[in-house]
mmCIF file of C-alpha atoms and ligand atoms in Angstrom:
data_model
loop_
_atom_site.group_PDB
_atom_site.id
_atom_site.type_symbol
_atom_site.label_atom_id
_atom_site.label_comp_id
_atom_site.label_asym_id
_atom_site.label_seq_id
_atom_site.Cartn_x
_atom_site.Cartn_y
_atom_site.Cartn_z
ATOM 1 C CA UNK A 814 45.359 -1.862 -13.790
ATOM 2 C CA UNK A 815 43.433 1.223 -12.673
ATOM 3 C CA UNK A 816 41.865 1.275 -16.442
ATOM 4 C CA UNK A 817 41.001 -2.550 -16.345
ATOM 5 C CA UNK A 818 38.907 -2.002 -13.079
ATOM 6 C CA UNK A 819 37.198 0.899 -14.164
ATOM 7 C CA UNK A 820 36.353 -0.848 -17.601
ATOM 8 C CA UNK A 821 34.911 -3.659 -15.039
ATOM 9 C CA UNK A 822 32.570 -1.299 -13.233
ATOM 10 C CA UNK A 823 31.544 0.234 -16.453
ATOM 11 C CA UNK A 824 30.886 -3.401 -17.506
ATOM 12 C CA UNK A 825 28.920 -4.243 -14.868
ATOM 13 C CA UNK A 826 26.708 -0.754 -14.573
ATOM 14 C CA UNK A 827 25.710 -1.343 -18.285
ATOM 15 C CA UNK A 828 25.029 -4.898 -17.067
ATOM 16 C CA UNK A 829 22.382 -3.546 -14.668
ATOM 17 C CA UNK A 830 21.131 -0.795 -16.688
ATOM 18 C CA UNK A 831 20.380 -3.178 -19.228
ATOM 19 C CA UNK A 832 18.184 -5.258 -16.679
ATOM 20 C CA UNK A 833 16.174 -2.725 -15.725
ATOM 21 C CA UNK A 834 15.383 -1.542 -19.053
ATOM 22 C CA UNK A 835 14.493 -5.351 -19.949
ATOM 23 C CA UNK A 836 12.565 -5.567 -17.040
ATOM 24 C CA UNK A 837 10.562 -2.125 -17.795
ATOM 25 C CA UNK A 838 10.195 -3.505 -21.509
ATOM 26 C CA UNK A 839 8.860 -6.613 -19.921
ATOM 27 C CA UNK A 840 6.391 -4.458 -17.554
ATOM 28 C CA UNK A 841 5.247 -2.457 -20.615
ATOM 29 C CA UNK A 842 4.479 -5.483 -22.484
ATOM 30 C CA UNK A 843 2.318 -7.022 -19.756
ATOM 31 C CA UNK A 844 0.339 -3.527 -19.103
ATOM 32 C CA UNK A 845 -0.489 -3.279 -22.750
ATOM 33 C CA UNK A 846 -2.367 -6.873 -22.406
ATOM 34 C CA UNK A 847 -4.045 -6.256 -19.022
ATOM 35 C CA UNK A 848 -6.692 -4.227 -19.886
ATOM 36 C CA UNK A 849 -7.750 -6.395 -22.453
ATOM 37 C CA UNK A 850 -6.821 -9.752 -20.462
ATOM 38 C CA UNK A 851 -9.082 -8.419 -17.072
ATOM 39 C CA UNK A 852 -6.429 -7.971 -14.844
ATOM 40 C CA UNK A 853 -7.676 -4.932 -13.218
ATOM 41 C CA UNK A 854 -9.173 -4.944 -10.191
ATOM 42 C CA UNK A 855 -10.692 -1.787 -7.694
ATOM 43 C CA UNK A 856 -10.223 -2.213 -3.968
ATOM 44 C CA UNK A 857 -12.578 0.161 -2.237
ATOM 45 C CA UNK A 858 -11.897 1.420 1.554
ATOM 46 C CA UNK A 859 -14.056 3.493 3.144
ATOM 47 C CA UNK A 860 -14.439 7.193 4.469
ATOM 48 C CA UNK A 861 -16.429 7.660 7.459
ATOM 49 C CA UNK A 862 -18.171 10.845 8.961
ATOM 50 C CA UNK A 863 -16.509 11.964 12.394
ATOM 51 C CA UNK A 864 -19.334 13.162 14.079
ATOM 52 C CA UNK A 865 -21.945 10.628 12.768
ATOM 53 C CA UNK A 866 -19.359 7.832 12.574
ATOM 54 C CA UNK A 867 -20.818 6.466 9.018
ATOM 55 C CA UNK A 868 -19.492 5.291 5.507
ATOM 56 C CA UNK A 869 -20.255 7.816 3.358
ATOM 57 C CA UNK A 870 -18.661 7.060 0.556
ATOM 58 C CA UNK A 871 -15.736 4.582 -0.813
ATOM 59 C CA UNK A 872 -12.347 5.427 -2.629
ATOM 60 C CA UNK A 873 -11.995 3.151 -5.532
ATOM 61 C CA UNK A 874 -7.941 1.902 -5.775
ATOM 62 C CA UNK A 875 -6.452 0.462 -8.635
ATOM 63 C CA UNK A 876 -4.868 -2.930 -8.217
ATOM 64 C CA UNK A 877 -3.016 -5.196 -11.128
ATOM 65 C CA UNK A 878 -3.728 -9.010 -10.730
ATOM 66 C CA UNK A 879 -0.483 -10.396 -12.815
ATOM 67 C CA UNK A 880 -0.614 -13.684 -13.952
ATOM 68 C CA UNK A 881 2.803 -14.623 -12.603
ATOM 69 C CA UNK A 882 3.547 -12.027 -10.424
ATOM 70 C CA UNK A 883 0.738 -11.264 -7.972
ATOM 71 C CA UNK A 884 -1.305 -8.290 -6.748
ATOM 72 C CA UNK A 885 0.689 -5.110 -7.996
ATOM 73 C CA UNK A 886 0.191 -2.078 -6.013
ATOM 74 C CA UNK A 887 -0.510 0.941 -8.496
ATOM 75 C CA UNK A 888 2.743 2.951 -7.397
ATOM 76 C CA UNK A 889 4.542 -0.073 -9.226
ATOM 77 C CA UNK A 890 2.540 0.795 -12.533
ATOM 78 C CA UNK A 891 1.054 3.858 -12.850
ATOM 79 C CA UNK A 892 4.041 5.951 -13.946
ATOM 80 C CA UNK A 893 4.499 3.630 -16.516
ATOM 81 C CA UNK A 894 1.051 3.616 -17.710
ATOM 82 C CA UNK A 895 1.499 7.255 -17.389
ATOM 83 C CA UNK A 896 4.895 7.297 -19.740
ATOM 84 C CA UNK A 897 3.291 5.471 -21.982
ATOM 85 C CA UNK A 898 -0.475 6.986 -22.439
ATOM 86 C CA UNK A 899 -2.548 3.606 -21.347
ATOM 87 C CA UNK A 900 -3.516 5.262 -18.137
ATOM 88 C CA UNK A 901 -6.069 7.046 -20.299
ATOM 89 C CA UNK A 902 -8.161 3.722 -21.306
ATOM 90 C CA UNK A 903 -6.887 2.501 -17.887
ATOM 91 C CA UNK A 904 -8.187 5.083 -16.577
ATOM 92 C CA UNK A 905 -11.737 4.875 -18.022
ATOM 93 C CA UNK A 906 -11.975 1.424 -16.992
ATOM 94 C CA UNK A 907 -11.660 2.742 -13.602
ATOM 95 C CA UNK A 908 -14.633 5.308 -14.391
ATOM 96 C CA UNK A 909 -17.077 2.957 -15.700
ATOM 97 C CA UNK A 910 -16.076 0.250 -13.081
ATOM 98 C CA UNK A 911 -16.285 2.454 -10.478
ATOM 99 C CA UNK A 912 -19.461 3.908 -11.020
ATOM 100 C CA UNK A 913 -20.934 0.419 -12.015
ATOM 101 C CA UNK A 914 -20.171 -0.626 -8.426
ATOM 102 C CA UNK A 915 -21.273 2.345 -6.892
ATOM 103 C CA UNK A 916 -24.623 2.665 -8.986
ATOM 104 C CA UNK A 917 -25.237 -0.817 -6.430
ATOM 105 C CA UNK A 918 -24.923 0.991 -3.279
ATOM 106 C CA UNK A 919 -27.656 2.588 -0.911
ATOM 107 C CA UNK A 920 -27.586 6.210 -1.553
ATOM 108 C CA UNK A 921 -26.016 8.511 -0.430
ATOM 109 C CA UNK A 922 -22.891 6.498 -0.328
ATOM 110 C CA UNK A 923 -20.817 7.655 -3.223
ATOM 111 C CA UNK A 924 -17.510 6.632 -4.961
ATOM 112 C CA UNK A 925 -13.927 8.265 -5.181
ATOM 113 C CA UNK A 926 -11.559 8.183 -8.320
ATOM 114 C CA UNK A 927 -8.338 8.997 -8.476
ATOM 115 C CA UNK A 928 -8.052 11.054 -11.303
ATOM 116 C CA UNK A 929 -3.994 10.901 -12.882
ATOM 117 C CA UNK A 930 -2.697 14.212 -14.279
ATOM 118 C CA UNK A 931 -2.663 13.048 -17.816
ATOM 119 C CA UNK A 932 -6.196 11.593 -17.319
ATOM 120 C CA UNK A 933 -6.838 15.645 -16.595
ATOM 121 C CA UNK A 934 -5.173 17.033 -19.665
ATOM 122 C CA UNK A 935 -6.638 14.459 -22.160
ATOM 123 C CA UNK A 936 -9.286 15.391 -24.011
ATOM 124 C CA UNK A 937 -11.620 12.595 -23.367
ATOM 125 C CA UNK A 938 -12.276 13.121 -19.802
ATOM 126 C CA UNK A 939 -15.152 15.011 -19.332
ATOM 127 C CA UNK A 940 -17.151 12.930 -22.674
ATOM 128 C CA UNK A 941 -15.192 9.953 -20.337
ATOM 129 C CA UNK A 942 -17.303 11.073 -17.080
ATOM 130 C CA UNK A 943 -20.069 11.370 -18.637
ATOM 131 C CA UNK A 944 -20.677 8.018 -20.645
ATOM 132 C CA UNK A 945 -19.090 6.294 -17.255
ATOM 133 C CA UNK A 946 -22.190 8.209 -15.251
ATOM 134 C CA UNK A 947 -25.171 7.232 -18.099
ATOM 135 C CA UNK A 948 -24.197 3.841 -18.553
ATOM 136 C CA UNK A 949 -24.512 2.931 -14.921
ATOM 137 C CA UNK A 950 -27.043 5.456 -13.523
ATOM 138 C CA UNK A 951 -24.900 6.651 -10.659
ATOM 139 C CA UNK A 952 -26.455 10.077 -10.092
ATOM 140 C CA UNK A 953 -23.434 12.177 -10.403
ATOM 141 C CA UNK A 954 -23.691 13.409 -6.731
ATOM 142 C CA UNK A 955 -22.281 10.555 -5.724
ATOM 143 C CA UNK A 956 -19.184 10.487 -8.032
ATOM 144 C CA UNK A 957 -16.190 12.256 -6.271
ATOM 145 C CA UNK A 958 -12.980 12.932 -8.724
ATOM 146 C CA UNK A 959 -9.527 13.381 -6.556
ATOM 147 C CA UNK A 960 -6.915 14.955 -8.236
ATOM 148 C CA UNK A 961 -3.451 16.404 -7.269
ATOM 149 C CA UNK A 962 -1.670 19.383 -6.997
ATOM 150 C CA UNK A 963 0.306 17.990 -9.556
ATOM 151 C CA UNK A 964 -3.127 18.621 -11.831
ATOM 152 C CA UNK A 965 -2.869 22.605 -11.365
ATOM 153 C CA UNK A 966 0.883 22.796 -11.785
ATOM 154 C CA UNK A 967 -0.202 22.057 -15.930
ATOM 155 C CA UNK A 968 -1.633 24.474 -18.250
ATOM 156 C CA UNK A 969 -4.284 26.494 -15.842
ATOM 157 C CA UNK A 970 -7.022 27.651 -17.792
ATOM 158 C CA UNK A 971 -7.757 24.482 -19.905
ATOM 159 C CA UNK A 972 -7.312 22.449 -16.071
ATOM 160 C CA UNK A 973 -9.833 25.061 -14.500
ATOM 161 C CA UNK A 974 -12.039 24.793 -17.473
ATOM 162 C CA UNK A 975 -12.167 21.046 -17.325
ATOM 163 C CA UNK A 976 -12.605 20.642 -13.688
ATOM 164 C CA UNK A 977 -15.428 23.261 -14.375
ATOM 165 C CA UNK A 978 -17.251 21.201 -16.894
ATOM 166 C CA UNK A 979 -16.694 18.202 -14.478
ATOM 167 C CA UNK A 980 -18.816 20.256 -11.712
ATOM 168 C CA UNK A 981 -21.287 21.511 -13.972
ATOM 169 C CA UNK A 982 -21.722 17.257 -14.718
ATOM 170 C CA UNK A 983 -22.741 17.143 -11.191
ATOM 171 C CA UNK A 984 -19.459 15.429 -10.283
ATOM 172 C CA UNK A 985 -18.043 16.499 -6.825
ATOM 173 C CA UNK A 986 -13.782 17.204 -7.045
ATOM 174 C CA UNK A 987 -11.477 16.461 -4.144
ATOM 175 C CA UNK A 988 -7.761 17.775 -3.188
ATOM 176 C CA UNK A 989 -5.581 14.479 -2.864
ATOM 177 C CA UNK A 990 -2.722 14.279 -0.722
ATOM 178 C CA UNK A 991 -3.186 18.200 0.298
ATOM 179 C CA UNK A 992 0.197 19.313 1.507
ATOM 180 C CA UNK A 993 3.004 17.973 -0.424
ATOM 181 C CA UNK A 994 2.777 19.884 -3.941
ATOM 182 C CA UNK A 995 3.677 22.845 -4.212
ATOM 183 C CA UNK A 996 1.630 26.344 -3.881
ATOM 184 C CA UNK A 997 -1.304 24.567 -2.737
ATOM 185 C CA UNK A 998 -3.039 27.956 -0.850
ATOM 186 C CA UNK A 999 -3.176 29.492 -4.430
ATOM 187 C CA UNK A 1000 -4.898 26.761 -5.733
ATOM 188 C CA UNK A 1001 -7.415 26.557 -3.255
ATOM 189 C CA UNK A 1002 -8.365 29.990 -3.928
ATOM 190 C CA UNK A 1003 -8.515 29.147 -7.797
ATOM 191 C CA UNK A 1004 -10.719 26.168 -7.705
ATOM 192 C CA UNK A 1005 -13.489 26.019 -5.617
ATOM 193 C CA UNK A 1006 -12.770 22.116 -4.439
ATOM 194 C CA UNK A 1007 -15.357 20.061 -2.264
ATOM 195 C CA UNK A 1008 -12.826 18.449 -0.574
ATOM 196 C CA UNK A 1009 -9.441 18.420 0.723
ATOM 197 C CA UNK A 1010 -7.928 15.105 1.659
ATOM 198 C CA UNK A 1011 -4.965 15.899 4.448
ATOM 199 C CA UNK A 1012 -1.545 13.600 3.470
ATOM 200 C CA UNK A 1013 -1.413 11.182 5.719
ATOM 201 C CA UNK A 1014 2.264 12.639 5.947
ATOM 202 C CA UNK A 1015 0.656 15.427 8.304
ATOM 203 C CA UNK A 1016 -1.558 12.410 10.101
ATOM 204 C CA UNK A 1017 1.395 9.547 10.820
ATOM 205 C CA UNK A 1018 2.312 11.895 14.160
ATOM 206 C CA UNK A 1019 -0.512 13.332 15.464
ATOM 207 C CA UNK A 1020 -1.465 13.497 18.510
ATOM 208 C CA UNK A 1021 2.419 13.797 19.351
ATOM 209 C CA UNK A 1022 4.209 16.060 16.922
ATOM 210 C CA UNK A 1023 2.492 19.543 18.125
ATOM 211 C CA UNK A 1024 3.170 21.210 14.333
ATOM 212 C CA UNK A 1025 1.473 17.814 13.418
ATOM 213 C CA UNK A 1026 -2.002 19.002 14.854
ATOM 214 C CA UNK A 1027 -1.250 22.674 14.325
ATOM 215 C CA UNK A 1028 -1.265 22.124 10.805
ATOM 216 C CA UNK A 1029 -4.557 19.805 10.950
ATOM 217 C CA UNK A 1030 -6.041 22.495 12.978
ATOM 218 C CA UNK A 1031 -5.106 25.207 10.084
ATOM 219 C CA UNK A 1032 -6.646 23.072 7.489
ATOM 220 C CA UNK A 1033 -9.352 21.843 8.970
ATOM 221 C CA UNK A 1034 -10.315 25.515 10.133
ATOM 222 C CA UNK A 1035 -9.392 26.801 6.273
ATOM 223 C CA UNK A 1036 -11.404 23.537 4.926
ATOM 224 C CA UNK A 1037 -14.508 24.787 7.140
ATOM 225 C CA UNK A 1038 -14.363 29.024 5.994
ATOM 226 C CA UNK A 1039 -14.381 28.054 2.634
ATOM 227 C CA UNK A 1040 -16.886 25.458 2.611
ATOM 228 C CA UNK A 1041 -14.847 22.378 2.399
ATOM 229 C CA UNK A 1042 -14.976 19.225 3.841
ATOM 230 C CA UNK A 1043 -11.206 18.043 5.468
ATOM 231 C CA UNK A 1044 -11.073 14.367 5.285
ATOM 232 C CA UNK A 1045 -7.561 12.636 7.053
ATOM 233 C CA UNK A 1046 -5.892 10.291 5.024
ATOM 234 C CA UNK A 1047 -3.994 6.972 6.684
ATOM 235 C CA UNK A 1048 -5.563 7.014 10.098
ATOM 236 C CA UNK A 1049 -4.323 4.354 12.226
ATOM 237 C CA UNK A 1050 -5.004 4.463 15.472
ATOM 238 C CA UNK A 1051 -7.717 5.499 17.508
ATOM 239 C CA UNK A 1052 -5.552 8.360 19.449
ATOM 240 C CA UNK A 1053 -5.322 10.125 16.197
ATOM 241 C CA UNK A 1054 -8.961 9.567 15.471
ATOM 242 C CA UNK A 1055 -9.442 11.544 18.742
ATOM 243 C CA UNK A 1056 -7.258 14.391 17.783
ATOM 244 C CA UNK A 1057 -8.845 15.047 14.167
ATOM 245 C CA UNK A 1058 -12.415 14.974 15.290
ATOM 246 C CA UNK A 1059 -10.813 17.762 18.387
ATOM 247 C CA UNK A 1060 -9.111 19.308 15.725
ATOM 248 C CA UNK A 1061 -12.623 19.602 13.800
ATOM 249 C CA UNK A 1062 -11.684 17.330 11.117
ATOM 250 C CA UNK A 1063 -15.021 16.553 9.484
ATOM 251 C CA UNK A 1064 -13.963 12.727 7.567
ATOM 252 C CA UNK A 1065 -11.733 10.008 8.270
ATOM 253 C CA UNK A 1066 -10.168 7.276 6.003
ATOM 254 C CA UNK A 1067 -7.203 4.402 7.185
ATOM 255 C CA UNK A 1068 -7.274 1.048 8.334
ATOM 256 C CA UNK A 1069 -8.407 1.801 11.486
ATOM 257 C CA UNK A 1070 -11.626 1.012 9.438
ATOM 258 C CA UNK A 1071 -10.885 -0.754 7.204
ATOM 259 C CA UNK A 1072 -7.902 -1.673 4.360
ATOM 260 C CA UNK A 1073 -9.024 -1.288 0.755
ATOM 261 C CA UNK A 1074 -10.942 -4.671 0.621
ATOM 262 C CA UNK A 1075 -12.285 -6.380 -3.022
ATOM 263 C CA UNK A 1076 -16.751 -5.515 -3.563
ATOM 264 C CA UNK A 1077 -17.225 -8.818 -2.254
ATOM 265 C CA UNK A 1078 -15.941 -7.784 1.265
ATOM 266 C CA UNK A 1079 -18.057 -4.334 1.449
ATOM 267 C CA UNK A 1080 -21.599 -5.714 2.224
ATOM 268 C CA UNK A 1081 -20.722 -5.017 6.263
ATOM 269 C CA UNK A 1082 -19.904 -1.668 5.192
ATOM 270 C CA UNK A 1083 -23.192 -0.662 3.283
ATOM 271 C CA UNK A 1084 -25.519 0.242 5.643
ATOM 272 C CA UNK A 1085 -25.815 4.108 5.337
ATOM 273 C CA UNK A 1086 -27.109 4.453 8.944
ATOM 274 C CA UNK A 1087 -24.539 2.253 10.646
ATOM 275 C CA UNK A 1088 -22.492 3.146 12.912
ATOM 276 C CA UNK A 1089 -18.594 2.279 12.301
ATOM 277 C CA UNK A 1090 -16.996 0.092 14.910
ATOM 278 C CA UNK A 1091 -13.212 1.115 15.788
ATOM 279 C CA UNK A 1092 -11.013 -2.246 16.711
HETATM 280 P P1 C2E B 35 -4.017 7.881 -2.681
HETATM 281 O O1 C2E B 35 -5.124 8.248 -3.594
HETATM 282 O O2 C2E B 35 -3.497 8.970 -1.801
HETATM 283 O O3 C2E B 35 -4.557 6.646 -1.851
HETATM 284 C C1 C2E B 35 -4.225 6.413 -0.497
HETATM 285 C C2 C2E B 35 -3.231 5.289 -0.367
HETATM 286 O O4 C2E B 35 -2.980 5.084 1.037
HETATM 287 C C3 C2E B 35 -3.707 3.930 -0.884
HETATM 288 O O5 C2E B 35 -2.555 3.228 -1.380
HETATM 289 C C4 C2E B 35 -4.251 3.258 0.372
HETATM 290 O O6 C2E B 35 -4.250 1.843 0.297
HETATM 291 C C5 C2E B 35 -3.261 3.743 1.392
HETATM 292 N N1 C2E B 35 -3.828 3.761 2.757
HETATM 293 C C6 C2E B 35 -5.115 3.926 3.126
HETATM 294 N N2 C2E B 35 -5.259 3.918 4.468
HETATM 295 C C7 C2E B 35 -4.023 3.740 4.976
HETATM 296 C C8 C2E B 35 -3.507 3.640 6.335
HETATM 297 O O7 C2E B 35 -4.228 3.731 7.313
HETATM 298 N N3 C2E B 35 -2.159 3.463 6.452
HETATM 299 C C9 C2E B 35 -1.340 3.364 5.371
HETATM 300 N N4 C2E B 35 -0.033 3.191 5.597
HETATM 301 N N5 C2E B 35 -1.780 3.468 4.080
HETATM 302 C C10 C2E B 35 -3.110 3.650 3.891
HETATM 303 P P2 C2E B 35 -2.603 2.457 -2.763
HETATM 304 O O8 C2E B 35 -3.911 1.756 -2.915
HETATM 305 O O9 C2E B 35 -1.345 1.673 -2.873
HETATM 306 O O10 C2E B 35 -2.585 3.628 -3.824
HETATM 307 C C11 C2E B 35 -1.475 4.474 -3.957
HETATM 308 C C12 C2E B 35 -1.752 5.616 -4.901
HETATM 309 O O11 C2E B 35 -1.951 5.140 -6.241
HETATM 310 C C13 C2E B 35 -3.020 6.395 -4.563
HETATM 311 O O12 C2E B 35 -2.768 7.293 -3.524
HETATM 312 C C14 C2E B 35 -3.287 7.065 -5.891
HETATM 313 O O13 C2E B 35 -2.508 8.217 -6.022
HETATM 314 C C15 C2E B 35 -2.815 6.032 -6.885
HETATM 315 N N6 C2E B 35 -3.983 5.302 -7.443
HETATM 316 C C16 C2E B 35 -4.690 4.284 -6.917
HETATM 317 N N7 C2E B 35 -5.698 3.910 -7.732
HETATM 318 C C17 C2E B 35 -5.630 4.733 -8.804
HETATM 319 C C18 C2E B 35 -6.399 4.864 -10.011
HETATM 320 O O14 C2E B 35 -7.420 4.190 -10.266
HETATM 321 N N8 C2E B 35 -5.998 5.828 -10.897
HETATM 322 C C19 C2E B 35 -4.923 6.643 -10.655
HETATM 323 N N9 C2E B 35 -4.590 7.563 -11.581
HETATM 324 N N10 C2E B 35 -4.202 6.566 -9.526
HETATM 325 C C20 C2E B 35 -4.546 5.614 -8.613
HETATM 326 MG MG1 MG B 36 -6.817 9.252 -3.524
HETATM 327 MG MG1 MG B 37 -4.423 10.497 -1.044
HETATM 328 MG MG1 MG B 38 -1.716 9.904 -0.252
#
């Protein structure tokens, strides 16, 4: 009796392991078309100066329009795309899409792309960059590359050397999600980033949590001694607004300015000398 139930459950976890792998089969058959079909989109949401309270640039994120499905958030696809190598063309899509867009703008207002680990070890990145860059005209000052810690846990000296030939393009490269890798001090002192984006992690309790802002305050103060901007990730609310520019926080992202919205929705955005309104 004991062996029929257990031969039941085993039954019915191969049941469900099978539908997951059909539905990841299915998934992987859909991303392989959507490149081709156009069913990429980039959202863009803003950063905005502290002190001067203007957009200064936009981070481009990846959305999936499927067919049946609906809007598909990238943390749905991108490991997959990963697995399975298409977030390199995927990821050059971005690029030239991206800096398209951008190239549209009033300068100085720049673009942000998120840069995926295997993106970084691939060998078409930088020759990737660069095309994206000539074909649209976007002076490469205004092209900012985030990557992750996740980036400098792989093989150093061909990651430094890349991000190095990135720079010498003229390209600008950001920190993402600063905090929540691993060894992140070290890397700081390896790679001579522009930017450090704070997790939003380290934002969701501030001004409350007191190791909340004491740890904003630490990397803000490290950003500024080694000629970094900080920029806070996920701000909500207006309170923590008030406690990252205190904290000397130099540039804010979150929907208390806006949610990644589609290029039709930026135009109220695009005026370099505007000053943001908070709701
Ligand atoms: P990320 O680069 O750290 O992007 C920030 C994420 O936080 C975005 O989620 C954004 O929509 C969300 N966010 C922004 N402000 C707020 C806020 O105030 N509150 C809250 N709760 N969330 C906020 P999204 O668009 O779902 O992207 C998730 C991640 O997917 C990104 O994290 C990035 O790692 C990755 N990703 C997005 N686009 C691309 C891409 O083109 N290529 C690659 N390789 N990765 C991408
Ligand atoms: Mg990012
Ligand atoms: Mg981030
Ligand atoms: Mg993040």
């Amino acid at each position: 009796r004991a062996k029929a139930e257990e031969r039941g459950g085993y039954h019915f976890f191969e049941a469900r392991m099978d539908a997951a792998m059909q539905a990841r089969r299915v998934l992987e058959v859909d991303l392989r078309q959507a490149l081709a079909q156009g069913e990429f989109v980039l959202h863009y949401q803003p950063f905005v100066n502290v002190r001067s309270g203007t957009v200064t640039g936009f981070e481009a994120l990846l959305r999936w329009r499927h067919p049946e499905r609906g809007m598909i958030s990238p943390a749905e696809f991108i490991p997959l795309a990963e697995e399975i190598g298409l977030i390199v063309p995927i990821g050059e899509w971005v690029l030239r899409q991206a800096c398209a867009d951008a190239a549209a703008w009033p300068a100085p207002i720049g673009v942000a792309v998120n840069l995926s680990p295997v993106q970084v070890r691939s060998r078409h990145l930088v020759t990737a960059v660069f095309s994206a860059l000539a074909a649209s005209h976007l002076p490469a000052s205004r092209l900012e590359l985030e990557i992750t810690e996740a980036v400098m846990l792989d093989d150093t000296e061909s990651t430094l050397a890349t991000l190095h030939q990135l720079r010498a393009l003229g390209a600008r490269i950001s920190m993402d999600d600063f905090g929540t890798g691993y060894s992140s001090l070290s890397y700081l002192r390896r790679f001579p980033f522009d930017k450090i984006k704070i997790d939003q992690s380290f934002i969701r309790d501030l001004p409350a949590r007191d190791d909340s802002v004491a740890i904003v305050r630490a990397v803000a103060g490290l950003g500024h001694s080694l000629g970094m901007t900080t920029t806070a990730e996920g701000v909500e609310t207006v309170e923590q607004l008030a406690s990252l520019e205190r904290e000397g926080c130099k540039e804010v992202q979150g929907y208390l300015f806006a949610r990644p919205l589609p290029l039709s929705e930026l135009q109220p955005f695009l005026d370099p000398g505007q000053r943001l309104q908070v709701a």
